[in-house]
N, CA and C atoms as an extended XYZ file, in Angstrom:
249
Properties=species:S:1:pos:R:3:atomname:S:1:resname:S:1:resid:I:1 pbc="F F F"
N        72.423       93.306      224.484 N   MET     1
C        72.701       94.635      225.008 CA  MET     1
C        73.664       95.356      224.054 C   MET     1
N        73.304       96.574      223.706 N   ALA     2
C        74.128       97.360      222.782 CA  ALA     2
C        75.375       97.876      223.495 C   ALA     2
N        76.433       98.030      222.729 N   SER     3
C        77.662       98.578      223.287 CA  SER     3
C        77.512      100.080      223.486 C   SER     3
N        78.449      100.660      224.224 N   ARG     4
C        78.447      102.103      224.457 CA  ARG     4
C        78.468      102.841      223.122 C   ARG     4
N        79.352      102.427      222.220 N   ASP     5
C        79.491      103.111      220.943 CA  ASP     5
C        78.209      103.028      220.119 C   ASP     5
N        77.574      101.878      220.106 N   GLU     6
C        76.310      101.718      219.375 CA  GLU     6
C        75.224      102.610      219.971 C   GLU     6
N        75.181      102.684      221.294 N   THR     7
C        74.167      103.507      221.958 CA  THR     7
C        74.428      104.987      221.719 C   THR     7
N        75.684      105.412      221.785 N   VAL     8
C        76.019      106.815      221.502 CA  VAL     8
C        75.623      107.147      220.067 C   VAL     8
N        75.872      106.253      219.140 N   ARG     9
C        75.482      106.454      217.741 CA  ARG     9
C        73.964      106.589      217.621 C   ARG     9
N        73.223      105.747      218.329 N   GLU    10
C        71.759      105.820      218.300 CA  GLU    10
C        71.265      107.137      218.894 C   GLU    10
N        71.864      107.562      219.999 N   ILE    11
C        71.496      108.843      220.611 CA  ILE    11
C        71.740      109.979      219.618 C   ILE    11
N        72.883      109.966      218.958 N   ALA    12
C        73.206      111.008      217.984 CA  ALA    12
C        72.176      111.038      216.855 C   ALA    12
N        71.753      109.876      216.381 N   LEU    13
C        70.747      109.817      215.322 CA  LEU    13
C        69.431      110.431      215.783 C   LEU    13
N        69.043      110.161      217.019 N   HIS    14
C        67.792      110.719      217.539 CA  HIS    14
C        67.895      112.236      217.718 C   HIS    14
N        69.038      112.714      218.161 N   ILE    15
C        69.223      114.159      218.301 CA  ILE    15
C        69.175      114.820      216.928 C   ILE    15
N        69.862      114.247      215.967 N   GLU    16
C        69.853      114.792      214.606 CA  GLU    16
C        68.431      114.810      214.037 C   GLU    16
N        67.688      113.751      214.263 N   SER    17
C        66.306      113.679      213.799 CA  SER    17
C        65.435      114.733      214.486 C   SER    17
N        65.614      114.883      215.784 N   TYR    18
C        64.846      115.884      216.528 CA  TYR    18
C        65.109      117.271      215.946 C   TYR    18
N        66.369      117.589      215.705 N   LEU    19
C        66.712      118.920      215.202 CA  LEU    19
C        66.241      119.139      213.766 C   LEU    19
N        66.075      118.083      213.007 N   SER    20
C        65.535      118.256      211.655 CA  SER    20
C        64.052      118.616      211.714 C   SER    20
N        63.366      118.178      212.754 N   ARG    21
C        61.948      118.489      212.929 CA  ARG    21
C        61.717      119.764      213.732 C   ARG    21
N        62.667      120.119      214.592 N   HIS    22
C        62.565      121.289      215.477 CA  HIS    22
C        63.832      122.123      215.296 C   HIS    22
N        63.905      122.845      214.191 N   GLN    23
C        65.149      123.515      213.816 CA  GLN    23
C        65.577      124.610      214.785 C   GLN    23
N        64.678      125.093      215.604 N   GLU    24
C        65.029      126.119      216.588 CA  GLU    24
C        65.287      125.504      217.971 C   GLU    24
N        65.299      124.168      218.054 N   GLY    25
C        65.503      123.482      219.322 CA  GLY    25
C        66.863      123.790      219.934 C   GLY    25
N        66.863      123.960      221.241 N   ALA    26
C        68.109      124.206      221.991 CA  ALA    26
C        67.871      123.762      223.420 C   ALA    26
N        68.827      123.040      223.988 N   ASP    27
C        68.655      122.562      225.363 CA  ASP    27
C        69.993      122.095      225.913 C   ASP    27
N        69.995      121.871      227.214 N   SER    28
C        71.153      121.310      227.910 CA  SER    28
C        71.200      119.809      227.650 C   SER    28
N        72.337      119.179      227.917 N   PRO    29
C        72.379      117.719      227.776 CA  PRO    29
C        71.300      117.024      228.610 C   PRO    29
N        71.033      117.528      229.807 N   GLU    30
C        69.998      116.935      230.662 CA  GLU    30
C        68.627      117.058      230.015 C   GLU    30
N        68.330      118.234      229.461 N   GLY    31
C        67.050      118.446      228.793 CA  GLY    31
C        66.923      117.608      227.535 C   GLY    31
N        68.009      117.491      226.795 N   ILE    32
C        68.004      116.665      225.585 CA  ILE    32
C        67.699      115.223      225.951 C   ILE    32
N        68.354      114.727      226.971 N   ARG    33
C        68.106      113.339      227.392 CA  ARG    33
C        66.656      113.162      227.832 C   ARG    33
N        66.128      114.114      228.569 N   SER    34
C        64.777      113.987      229.127 CA  SER    34
C        63.659      114.195      228.112 C   SER    34
N        63.874      115.083      227.118 N   PHE    35
C        62.768      115.481      226.258 CA  PHE    35
C        62.952      115.148      224.775 C   PHE    35
N        64.185      115.046      224.303 N   TRP    36
C        64.394      114.803      222.875 CA  TRP    36
C        64.530      113.323      222.540 C   TRP    36
N        64.927      112.529      223.496 N   LEU    37
C        65.201      111.114      223.227 CA  LEU    37
C        63.989      110.250      223.537 C   LEU    37
N        63.862      109.115      222.840 N   PRO    38
C        62.780      108.187      223.156 CA  PRO    38
C        62.993      107.569      224.545 C   PRO    38
N        61.930      107.077      225.110 N   ALA    39
C        61.936      106.573      226.485 CA  ALA    39
C        63.045      105.559      226.749 C   ALA    39
N        63.319      104.683      225.803 N   HIS    40
C        64.315      103.630      226.057 CA  HIS    40
C        65.742      104.172      226.169 C   HIS    40
N        65.970      105.431      225.782 N   LEU    41
C        67.311      106.008      225.892 CA  LEU    41
C        67.451      107.018      227.034 C   LEU    41
N        66.372      107.338      227.689 N   ARG    42
C        66.399      108.377      228.726 CA  ARG    42
C        67.132      107.978      229.996 C   ARG    42
N        67.408      106.709      230.162 N   SER    43
C        68.136      106.267      231.358 CA  SER    43
C        69.619      106.046      231.079 C   SER    43
N        70.046      106.307      229.846 N   GLU    44
C        71.468      106.147      229.518 CA  GLU    44
C        72.281      107.225      230.237 C   GLU    44
N        73.549      106.964      230.515 N   PRO    45
C        74.382      107.943      231.224 CA  PRO    45
C        74.456      109.276      230.480 C   PRO    45
N        74.427      110.357      231.236 N   LEU    46
C        74.507      111.692      230.658 CA  LEU    46
C        75.783      111.857      229.835 C   LEU    46
N        76.867      111.227      230.257 N   GLU    47
C        78.126      111.338      229.504 CA  GLU    47
C        77.981      110.753      228.097 C   GLU    47
N        77.085      109.787      227.902 N   TRP    48
C        76.864      109.234      226.574 CA  TRP    48
C        76.115      110.232      225.701 C   TRP    48
N        75.186      110.973      226.299 N   VAL    49
C        74.476      112.026      225.564 CA  VAL    49
C        75.479      113.099      225.146 C   VAL    49
N        76.352      113.490      226.057 N   VAL    50
C        77.380      114.486      225.743 CA  VAL    50
C        78.298      113.957      224.639 C   VAL    50
N        78.664      112.697      224.688 N   ALA    51
C        79.512      112.110      223.637 CA  ALA    51
C        78.813      112.172      222.279 C   ALA    51
N        77.514      111.912      222.260 N   ALA    52
C        76.752      112.005      221.012 CA  ALA    52
C        76.727      113.446      220.515 C   ALA    52
N        76.523      114.388      221.414 N   LEU    53
C        76.524      115.803      221.033 CA  LEU    53
C        77.882      116.234      220.507 C   LEU    53
N        78.949      115.750      221.116 N   GLU    54
C        80.297      116.081      220.644 CA  GLU    54
C        80.546      115.525      219.243 C   GLU    54
N        80.029      114.335      218.968 N   ARG    55
C        80.156      113.766      217.614 CA  ARG    55
C        79.432      114.645      216.603 C   ARG    55
N        78.221      115.068      216.957 N   LEU    56
C        77.449      115.922      216.053 CA  LEU    56
C        78.113      117.284      215.888 C   LEU    56
N        78.714      117.774      216.951 N   GLN    57
C        79.432      119.048      216.886 CA  GLN    57
C        80.648      118.919      215.958 C   GLN    57
N        81.373      117.826      216.066 N   ALA    58
C        82.550      117.596      215.219 CA  ALA    58
C        82.161      117.508      213.742 C   ALA    58
N        80.947      117.055      213.470 N   ARG    59
C        80.447      116.966      212.094 CA  ARG    59
C        79.828      118.280      211.624 C   ARG    59
N        79.791      119.282      212.502 N   GLY    60
C        79.247      120.579      212.140 CA  GLY    60
C        77.734      120.648      212.153 C   GLY    60
N        77.087      119.701      212.845 N   LEU    61
C        75.629      119.656      212.858 CA  LEU    61
C        75.011      120.362      214.053 C   LEU    61
N        75.745      120.467      215.135 N   VAL    62
C        75.261      121.194      216.311 CA  VAL    62
C        76.344      122.154      216.796 C   VAL    62
N        75.890      123.157      217.518 N   VAL    63
C        76.813      124.100      218.151 CA  VAL    63
C        76.560      124.081      219.652 C   VAL    63
N        77.613      124.331      220.374 N   LYS    64
C        77.564      124.365      221.830 CA  LYS    64
C        77.739      125.818      222.263 C   LYS    64
N        76.843      126.265      223.140 N   THR    65
C        76.934      127.607      223.702 CA  THR    65
C        77.072      127.459      225.210 C   THR    65
N        78.161      127.986      225.755 N   ASP    66
C        78.365      127.916      227.199 CA  ASP    66
C        77.551      129.007      227.871 C   ASP    66
N        76.786      128.606      228.866 N   ILE    67
C        75.945      129.510      229.640 CA  ILE    67
C        76.450      129.472      231.071 C   ILE    67
N        77.032      130.553      231.524 N   GLU    68
C        77.566      130.603      232.887 CA  GLU    68
C        76.478      130.976      233.866 C   GLU    68
N        76.416      130.412      235.012 N   PRO    69
C        77.238      129.325      235.536 CA  PRO    69
C        76.606      127.959      235.334 C   PRO    69
N        75.510      127.890      234.599 N   SER    70
C        74.721      126.658      234.584 CA  SER    70
C        75.189      125.563      233.647 C   SER    70
N        76.058      125.834      232.699 N   GLY    71
C        76.523      124.767      231.826 CA  GLY    71
C        76.467      125.132      230.369 C   GLY    71
N        76.034      124.186      229.532 N   SER    72
C        76.048      124.378      228.088 CA  SER    72
C        74.689      124.067      227.480 C   SER    72
N        74.426      124.760      226.376 N   ILE    73
C        73.209      124.548      225.595 CA  ILE    73
C        73.667      124.129      224.192 C   ILE    73
N        72.992      123.145      223.641 N   TYR    74
C        73.290      122.672      222.296 CA  TYR    74
C        72.112      122.984      221.388 C   TYR    74
N        72.429      123.365      220.146 N   SER    75
C        71.399      123.679      219.168 CA  SER    75
C        71.900      123.313      217.774 C   SER    75
N        70.997      123.400      216.805 N   ARG    76
C        71.329      123.090      215.420 CA  ARG    76
C        72.293      124.134      214.884 C   ARG    76
N        73.300      123.690      214.174 N   ALA    77
C        74.238      124.612      213.544 CA  ALA    77
C        73.570      125.234      212.326 C   ALA    77
N        73.783      126.514      212.134 N   ASN    78
C        73.282      127.182      210.935 CA  ASN    78
C        74.261      126.912      209.813 C   ASN    78
N        73.743      126.482      208.707 N   ARG    79
C        74.605      126.159      207.575 CA  ARG    79
C        74.376      127.184      206.481 C   ARG    79
N        75.442      127.797      206.033 N   ALA    80
C        75.356      128.719      204.906 CA  ALA    80
C        75.214      127.907      203.627 C   ALA    80
N        74.321      128.332      202.772 N   ARG    81
C        74.141      127.640      201.506 CA  ARG    81
C        74.993      128.307      200.441 C   ARG    81
N        75.648      127.482      199.675 N   VAL    82
C        76.478      127.979      198.579 CA  VAL    82
C        75.717      127.736      197.291 C   VAL    82
N        75.531      128.798      196.501 N   HIS    83
C        74.795      128.671      195.225 CA  HIS    83
C        75.746      128.829      194.072 C   HIS    83
């Protein structure tokens, strides 16, 4: 059985991979867990999905948009290219 940290890391990798294939993707943590993750990760606690999203946000890979009153939506961060 994988530890919490290992599972959060795996979730983050799957989210990052999803966003590389679907650059306009945006969803709530619940939607991300239900539709972006492989079946074996869909039963993991929602707080672990949020922890993975927070890690990706800290790395500048995703942005969080608060939508009142329903919660938050996460999407790919736009990166400015420096030439």
